[in-house]
Amino acid sequence: QGGGLVVLKDKEFKQSFIDGINKSWNPGLINKRSKNFKNASFFEIKRLMNDSKDNMWVGAKGKVSKVEYLKSTSSYNITTYDSIKDVNGNKILNTVFALEEDSSENIWVGYWIDGLVKMSFDKKKQIYTTKNYQFSKDDPKSLSNNYVRDILEDKNKNIWVGTIGGLNKVVTNGNGSISFDHYLNDINQKNSLSNNYILDLFETKNGTIYIGTYGGGLNKIEFSNDNEPRFKHYTTKDGLPSDVVFQIREDFEGNLWMQHIREISRLNPKTGEIIYFDNQDGFTVDEFKDNAMHFTSSGIMICGGVNGFTFFKPNNISVNRIKPQLTITDFKLFNESVEPLEKIKNHVILQKSINDTKEIELPYYLNSMEFVFSSLHFSNPKKNQYKYILEGFTDKWQYSKGNERRFASYTNVPPGKYTFKVYGSNSTGVWTDNPKQIKILINSPWYLTPWAILLFILLAISIIYLIIRNRSNQIRLQSELELESALHEKSDEINLMKLQFFTNISHELRTPLTLIIGPLQQIMKGNANPEYLKKLNTIMYKNSVRLLKLINQLLDFRKAESGKIKLAVQQGDLVDFVKEIFNAFEEIAIEKDIKFLFLSQEKTLGAWFDNDKIEKILYNLLSNSFKFTPKGKSVKVTLEKVNKGENALAVIKVIDYGIGIPEEELESIFERFYQTKKENSSIEIGSGLGLAYIKHLVEIHKGEIQIDSELHRGTVCTFSFPISKSVYDVDSIIESQLTQYDFKYIKQEIDDIKVNEIIQQESKKTKEIEHDKETPTLLIVEDNIELRNYLYNYFNLNYNVITAENGVEGLALAAEHTPHIIISDLMMPKMDGIEMCKKIKTNIHTSHIPVIILTAKAGLENEKEGLETGADEFVLKPFNIEILKLRIENILRTKQQWIQRFQTDINIKTFTKLSNKLDQQFLEKAIEIIKKNIDNPEFTVETFASEIAMSRSALFKKLKSITGQSTTEFIRIIKLKRAIKYLKSGKYSITEVIFMVGFSDPKYFRTCFKKQFGESPSQFVKSLNKEM
């Protein structure tokens, strides 16, 4: 390295050779005999290589040189190649570490840092080309690493490149380009390369390739069936002195010789035996150099080092085959030696010396032990080796050599059975045939003995059993309690539903009773004219029929529930039957401006069915659809035949595009007593029997019914039933053919609808009586058109009556007209009377309006709920209309009396208490605003309205309703009452008081004062003085 190249003739080298091993040659001889050598100057020579023409190639820093021996002149010709370029076109200046000639006489050059170069020559060896190959992160088939340590062409003409980043095999592609297969270390693959840092590649005479690595020992390539390389490893665990293998060479007998950092080792490939030699065997070289091992043609092995080189003939080396005698010299527990018969914690561990002991029994707490051993072979004891294992505790053999470690220590060994084994070798690596071994038994503590464990298991099982049994009892008890609670809840729910049902039935019954009793009372008075008497008789008859119908519905439902309704199926044309029912509704569809369609996949359909049940089912579904389908929308009836197994089914659908049913209510709509909780729903607020009754009828007909709906989109009611005769019982079959349909049920129901329409039309023709402005306005909110018209006709003589059919309309009319009093039904669609009353009483513009609630719900709870929302009266249906009239008059009279007292009383605070809290707060605020501005002559109605945050008109209506005075009159009377207070104090003169209460004109003040209190201010003061 830096000293150039020395060419030493073979004859001169042989003269200095002495037979045997442990001979070294001093490089100082070169200087002493330099006249015999031809020298050439190179810098950093790392590799020499003889080519097929017996030329020597020299790899140095930044260049490659070829040295040719010229026999004619007995001289050397040197050709230097120092212009080799890398992939980027730059001249390579780094050191050559590898040289190899392939079978095509190309020269492969491996560089440190600059990768691999292929030199190709023409036939005359005059012109050459080079190609540089380097690692590229963008090309997975590029060289694995740019630091090349060795290159080898094997007998199969494969070129292998060893780098510090793995093994590469050159692959020549079809287009002549070159790529690389990579073989790298993989910790998950035991047959992968042991270490990526490759130092040497070597092929034996039989074609086996070996790889020397830095840190991974020796690798042997073995090819599998798929011709993929698999790597067998030889490391220090197998007897190598070091896992750094600089170079590999083969002797004449086929043994492999390896050069390590400080040792030379020999591997017998056939037996796997490894022997190594170091300076204890006579070497004078302290440390060997890489790439400094050579096997001459005469069988001499030369190994170069940092301070000379060693050479020897391998076949002259003899191996010591004497196997060592192994002995265990000491046994320790917790670092204390144990002597035979010695008691340790009341236990005798050894009965005789440890070397003669075959078994050791230990208690569980003496579980940290150490074995000391020695190999009785003294030719070179430092090179003796040991391998040992405690089977059952570890699964890997441990290795040590010489005096480095002649003991094996194990701590915290759990209870169990173990075997300690130890092998020993002599200085040349000859191992004992059999190990020295001792069986060890570490007893378990008493609580880990089989009997104790069995007892613990039984105890654990008992405890677990008790826990499970206790938990099971708890779960059972909890389940029973939950079941009982669920049953109670269900019972409470059913009772509540029944209560609601009977309440609604009561409502359904009380309303027609009201419309029978009320007109009857008027007739009994004998003052009704003939035309009005006819109307009263019509109302009474209609509601008598309605009562009868409700009672019949209840009886029919009870029959259905108790199973007393029987089927009577006949054969008939189902298409024709459904078409007739469809025709019965066409007139209603035209009147309501609803598009009505009937669609059937069959022109005729012979079927067995109960015409009475199907009529009632279809009527109820259709009437419900018409009720909740808005004007301009459509209702469809479809019929189809569906085969289900051996039986045929008729599937009828009633489809509407009305307001729909909320999703959360779909599961409950068929339950008896169920009523909707939503205002905008296709389920009518009623008794809660309709759909439950229909479901019973469908089930009696061995069918099924289903309702699908989407709120604001519409509803599809589907019911199906079998139409084969074989499905029905013999006693429910009527053999005669069904040809005529009387439709009594539908005709009666449709007639009722038409009568209602007539009554509604007649009610619109009722003449309105002209009233003056002083007539009180009465708002009637009632969803039943007959009762609404009856109340309208009765009160229209004495009141300016306006009507609404639900709470939403009633609330809007109350805000618009500010009536003097409101009569409202309790149960109504869209918004009930309680909700409407609450909104009226909590709105400052309408809070003063008295509200009378008409209800069919008897009971303190309902009355309490209504009164809590601010209702002034609760009237139970059926009611006496004369008494209702008196109650209205009393409310209005009481209100008028309060207004009169407020106007005439001289004390502001005496009569300001109102029943409605919101009105009270409004009045107090209004008085407070005036008092704050009492001396302000510029305080106007506009200022007042602005400060109280109301419009002038709203303020006027509010004050007029509460106090009977306009805004101006209200301001004036409050000022005058304050003037009374000032005058009564005696502190101020009349003139002072006039200006203190905001009057700028004394004359106007006196006029207003006398008009309000009946005397002038001066007369009032005089009367005060007399009283004093």
PDB file of N, CA and C in Angstrom, residues 188-236:
ATOM      1  N   ASN A 188     -35.898 -13.245   8.739  1.00  0.00           N
ATOM      2  CA  ASN A 188     -37.018 -14.184   8.799  1.00  0.00           C
ATOM      3  C   ASN A 188     -36.783 -15.434   7.941  1.00  0.00           C
ATOM      4  N   GLN A 189     -35.667 -15.457   7.210  1.00  0.00           N
ATOM      5  CA  GLN A 189     -35.339 -16.597   6.372  1.00  0.00           C
ATOM      6  C   GLN A 189     -33.999 -17.164   6.805  1.00  0.00           C
ATOM      7  N   LYS A 190     -34.014 -18.363   7.411  1.00  0.00           N
ATOM      8  CA  LYS A 190     -32.769 -18.923   7.945  1.00  0.00           C
ATOM      9  C   LYS A 190     -31.792 -19.312   6.845  1.00  0.00           C
ATOM     10  N   ASN A 191     -32.265 -19.531   5.603  1.00  0.00           N
ATOM     11  CA  ASN A 191     -31.385 -19.922   4.501  1.00  0.00           C
ATOM     12  C   ASN A 191     -30.974 -18.751   3.636  1.00  0.00           C
ATOM     13  N   SER A 192     -31.181 -17.508   4.152  1.00  0.00           N
ATOM     14  CA  SER A 192     -30.709 -16.344   3.401  1.00  0.00           C
ATOM     15  C   SER A 192     -29.247 -16.081   3.742  1.00  0.00           C
ATOM     16  N   LEU A 193     -28.656 -15.110   3.060  1.00  0.00           N
ATOM     17  CA  LEU A 193     -27.271 -14.716   3.310  1.00  0.00           C
ATOM     18  C   LEU A 193     -27.114 -14.304   4.770  1.00  0.00           C
ATOM     19  N   SER A 194     -26.041 -14.783   5.435  1.00  0.00           N
ATOM     20  CA  SER A 194     -25.900 -14.523   6.879  1.00  0.00           C
ATOM     21  C   SER A 194     -25.577 -13.069   7.177  1.00  0.00           C
ATOM     22  N   ASN A 195     -24.891 -12.368   6.238  1.00  0.00           N
ATOM     23  CA  ASN A 195     -24.539 -10.964   6.440  1.00  0.00           C
ATOM     24  C   ASN A 195     -24.332 -10.327   5.073  1.00  0.00           C
ATOM     25  N   ASN A 196     -24.788  -9.087   4.905  1.00  0.00           N
ATOM     26  CA  ASN A 196     -24.704  -8.422   3.596  1.00  0.00           C
ATOM     27  C   ASN A 196     -23.287  -7.927   3.256  1.00  0.00           C
ATOM     28  N   TYR A 197     -22.437  -7.822   4.268  1.00  0.00           N
ATOM     29  CA  TYR A 197     -21.082  -7.291   4.053  1.00  0.00           C
ATOM     30  C   TYR A 197     -20.193  -8.443   3.565  1.00  0.00           C
ATOM     31  N   ILE A 198     -19.944  -8.485   2.248  1.00  0.00           N
ATOM     32  CA  ILE A 198     -19.173  -9.580   1.640  1.00  0.00           C
ATOM     33  C   ILE A 198     -17.723  -9.144   1.460  1.00  0.00           C
ATOM     34  N   LEU A 199     -16.799 -10.054   1.868  1.00  0.00           N
ATOM     35  CA  LEU A 199     -15.371  -9.788   1.729  1.00  0.00           C
ATOM     36  C   LEU A 199     -14.728 -10.609   0.624  1.00  0.00           C
ATOM     37  N   ASP A 200     -15.199 -11.858   0.404  1.00  0.00           N
ATOM     38  CA  ASP A 200     -14.526 -12.725  -0.559  1.00  0.00           C
ATOM     39  C   ASP A 200     -15.520 -13.701  -1.175  1.00  0.00           C
ATOM     40  N   LEU A 201     -15.295 -14.002  -2.483  1.00  0.00           N
ATOM     41  CA  LEU A 201     -16.049 -15.016  -3.206  1.00  0.00           C
ATOM     42  C   LEU A 201     -15.060 -16.054  -3.713  1.00  0.00           C
ATOM     43  N   PHE A 202     -15.374 -17.363  -3.519  1.00  0.00           N
ATOM     44  CA  PHE A 202     -14.440 -18.415  -3.933  1.00  0.00           C
ATOM     45  C   PHE A 202     -15.219 -19.622  -4.414  1.00  0.00           C
ATOM     46  N   GLU A 203     -14.734 -20.202  -5.549  1.00  0.00           N
ATOM     47  CA  GLU A 203     -15.337 -21.415  -6.093  1.00  0.00           C
ATOM     48  C   GLU A 203     -14.333 -22.545  -5.993  1.00  0.00           C
ATOM     49  N   THR A 204     -14.773 -23.686  -5.434  1.00  0.00           N
ATOM     50  CA  THR A 204     -13.894 -24.843  -5.290  1.00  0.00           C
ATOM     51  C   THR A 204     -13.786 -25.594  -6.619  1.00  0.00           C
ATOM     52  N   LYS A 205     -12.914 -26.608  -6.624  1.00  0.00           N
ATOM     53  CA  LYS A 205     -12.694 -27.389  -7.838  1.00  0.00           C
ATOM     54  C   LYS A 205     -13.964 -28.119  -8.275  1.00  0.00           C
ATOM     55  N   ASN A 206     -14.803 -28.483  -7.298  1.00  0.00           N
ATOM     56  CA  ASN A 206     -16.049 -29.182  -7.663  1.00  0.00           C
ATOM     57  C   ASN A 206     -17.201 -28.226  -7.954  1.00  0.00           C
ATOM     58  N   GLY A 207     -16.913 -26.918  -7.992  1.00  0.00           N
ATOM     59  CA  GLY A 207     -17.927 -25.940  -8.389  1.00  0.00           C
ATOM     60  C   GLY A 207     -18.771 -25.373  -7.260  1.00  0.00           C
ATOM     61  N   THR A 208     -18.401 -25.651  -6.011  1.00  0.00           N
ATOM     62  CA  THR A 208     -19.144 -25.088  -4.880  1.00  0.00           C
ATOM     63  C   THR A 208     -18.626 -23.687  -4.587  1.00  0.00           C
ATOM     64  N   ILE A 209     -19.572 -22.747  -4.406  1.00  0.00           N
ATOM     65  CA  ILE A 209     -19.194 -21.351  -4.164  1.00  0.00           C
ATOM     66  C   ILE A 209     -19.320 -21.076  -2.664  1.00  0.00           C
ATOM     67  N   TYR A 210     -18.264 -20.475  -2.105  1.00  0.00           N
ATOM     68  CA  TYR A 210     -18.238 -20.055  -0.705  1.00  0.00           C
ATOM     69  C   TYR A 210     -18.081 -18.539  -0.659  1.00  0.00           C
ATOM     70  N   ILE A 211     -18.669 -17.964   0.389  1.00  0.00           N
ATOM     71  CA  ILE A 211     -18.676 -16.503   0.545  1.00  0.00           C
ATOM     72  C   ILE A 211     -18.147 -16.165   1.929  1.00  0.00           C
ATOM     73  N   GLY A 212     -17.112 -15.308   1.975  1.00  0.00           N
ATOM     74  CA  GLY A 212     -16.615 -14.814   3.248  1.00  0.00           C
ATOM     75  C   GLY A 212     -17.259 -13.477   3.563  1.00  0.00           C
ATOM     76  N   THR A 213     -17.764 -13.317   4.796  1.00  0.00           N
ATOM     77  CA  THR A 213     -18.463 -12.088   5.167  1.00  0.00           C
ATOM     78  C   THR A 213     -17.802 -11.425   6.368  1.00  0.00           C
ATOM     79  N   TYR A 214     -18.183 -10.190   6.559  1.00  0.00           N
ATOM     80  CA  TYR A 214     -17.702  -9.424   7.716  1.00  0.00           C
ATOM     81  C   TYR A 214     -18.798  -9.454   8.784  1.00  0.00           C
ATOM     82  N   GLY A 215     -18.677 -10.435   9.703  1.00  0.00           N
ATOM     83  CA  GLY A 215     -19.652 -10.529  10.787  1.00  0.00           C
ATOM     84  C   GLY A 215     -20.628 -11.674  10.657  1.00  0.00           C
ATOM     85  N   GLY A 216     -20.661 -12.325   9.484  1.00  0.00           N
ATOM     86  CA  GLY A 216     -21.605 -13.425   9.287  1.00  0.00           C
ATOM     87  C   GLY A 216     -20.920 -14.744   9.041  1.00  0.00           C
ATOM     88  N   GLY A 217     -19.585 -14.825   9.205  1.00  0.00           N
ATOM     89  CA  GLY A 217     -18.855 -16.060   9.001  1.00  0.00           C
ATOM     90  C   GLY A 217     -18.786 -16.467   7.557  1.00  0.00           C
ATOM     91  N   LEU A 218     -18.804 -17.799   7.336  1.00  0.00           N
ATOM     92  CA  LEU A 218     -18.681 -18.382   6.003  1.00  0.00           C
ATOM     93  C   LEU A 218     -20.059 -18.822   5.509  1.00  0.00           C
ATOM     94  N   ASN A 219     -20.350 -18.569   4.216  1.00  0.00           N
ATOM     95  CA  ASN A 219     -21.598 -19.000   3.591  1.00  0.00           C
ATOM     96  C   ASN A 219     -21.284 -19.941   2.441  1.00  0.00           C
ATOM     97  N   LYS A 220     -22.034 -21.032   2.365  1.00  0.00           N
ATOM     98  CA  LYS A 220     -21.918 -21.983   1.254  1.00  0.00           C
ATOM     99  C   LYS A 220     -23.212 -21.928   0.453  1.00  0.00           C
ATOM    100  N   ILE A 221     -23.062 -21.742  -0.880  1.00  0.00           N
ATOM    101  CA  ILE A 221     -24.254 -21.689  -1.731  1.00  0.00           C
ATOM    102  C   ILE A 221     -24.664 -23.105  -2.108  1.00  0.00           C
ATOM    103  N   GLU A 222     -25.909 -23.443  -1.778  1.00  0.00           N
ATOM    104  CA  GLU A 222     -26.505 -24.716  -2.181  1.00  0.00           C
ATOM    105  C   GLU A 222     -27.741 -24.406  -2.996  1.00  0.00           C
ATOM    106  N   PHE A 223     -27.846 -24.983  -4.173  1.00  0.00           N
ATOM    107  CA  PHE A 223     -28.968 -24.667  -5.058  1.00  0.00           C
ATOM    108  C   PHE A 223     -30.120 -25.626  -4.809  1.00  0.00           C
ATOM    109  N   SER A 224     -31.327 -25.061  -4.684  1.00  0.00           N
ATOM    110  CA  SER A 224     -32.530 -25.863  -4.452  1.00  0.00           C
ATOM    111  C   SER A 224     -33.047 -26.402  -5.782  1.00  0.00           C
ATOM    112  N   ASN A 225     -34.160 -27.124  -5.733  1.00  0.00           N
ATOM    113  CA  ASN A 225     -34.728 -27.722  -6.941  1.00  0.00           C
ATOM    114  C   ASN A 225     -35.122 -26.684  -7.972  1.00  0.00           C
ATOM    115  N   ASP A 226     -35.520 -25.501  -7.505  1.00  0.00           N
ATOM    116  CA  ASP A 226     -35.900 -24.438  -8.444  1.00  0.00           C
ATOM    117  C   ASP A 226     -34.706 -23.590  -8.855  1.00  0.00           C
ATOM    118  N   ASN A 227     -33.479 -24.116  -8.565  1.00  0.00           N
ATOM    119  CA  ASN A 227     -32.218 -23.470  -8.954  1.00  0.00           C
ATOM    120  C   ASN A 227     -32.002 -22.122  -8.262  1.00  0.00           C
ATOM    121  N   GLU A 228     -32.716 -21.901  -7.153  1.00  0.00           N
ATOM    122  CA  GLU A 228     -32.518 -20.693  -6.371  1.00  0.00           C
ATOM    123  C   GLU A 228     -31.461 -20.948  -5.299  1.00  0.00           C
ATOM    124  N   PRO A 229     -30.530 -20.000  -5.106  1.00  0.00           N
ATOM    125  CA  PRO A 229     -29.468 -20.196  -4.115  1.00  0.00           C
ATOM    126  C   PRO A 229     -30.027 -20.235  -2.688  1.00  0.00           C
ATOM    127  N   ARG A 230     -29.509 -21.173  -1.895  1.00  0.00           N
ATOM    128  CA  ARG A 230     -29.784 -21.227  -0.458  1.00  0.00           C
ATOM    129  C   ARG A 230     -28.428 -21.220   0.225  1.00  0.00           C
ATOM    130  N   PHE A 231     -28.331 -20.558   1.340  1.00  0.00           N
ATOM    131  CA  PHE A 231     -27.033 -20.311   1.967  1.00  0.00           C
ATOM    132  C   PHE A 231     -26.922 -21.088   3.274  1.00  0.00           C
ATOM    133  N   LYS A 232     -25.879 -21.947   3.343  1.00  0.00           N
ATOM    134  CA  LYS A 232     -25.571 -22.660   4.573  1.00  0.00           C
ATOM    135  C   LYS A 232     -24.504 -21.870   5.321  1.00  0.00           C
ATOM    136  N   HIS A 233     -24.671 -21.713   6.635  1.00  0.00           N
ATOM    137  CA  HIS A 233     -23.800 -20.833   7.408  1.00  0.00           C
ATOM    138  C   HIS A 233     -22.827 -21.633   8.267  1.00  0.00           C
ATOM    139  N   TYR A 234     -21.562 -21.137   8.347  1.00  0.00           N
ATOM    140  CA  TYR A 234     -20.572 -21.622   9.305  1.00  0.00           C
ATOM    141  C   TYR A 234     -20.120 -20.411  10.116  1.00  0.00           C
ATOM    142  N   THR A 235     -20.350 -20.453  11.433  1.00  0.00           N
ATOM    143  CA  THR A 235     -20.006 -19.318  12.281  1.00  0.00           C
ATOM    144  C   THR A 235     -19.203 -19.799  13.481  1.00  0.00           C
ATOM    145  N   THR A 236     -18.965 -18.890  14.409  1.00  0.00           N
ATOM    146  CA  THR A 236     -18.227 -19.253  15.629  1.00  0.00           C
ATOM    147  C   THR A 236     -18.938 -20.362  16.398  1.00  0.00           C
TER     148      THR A 236
END
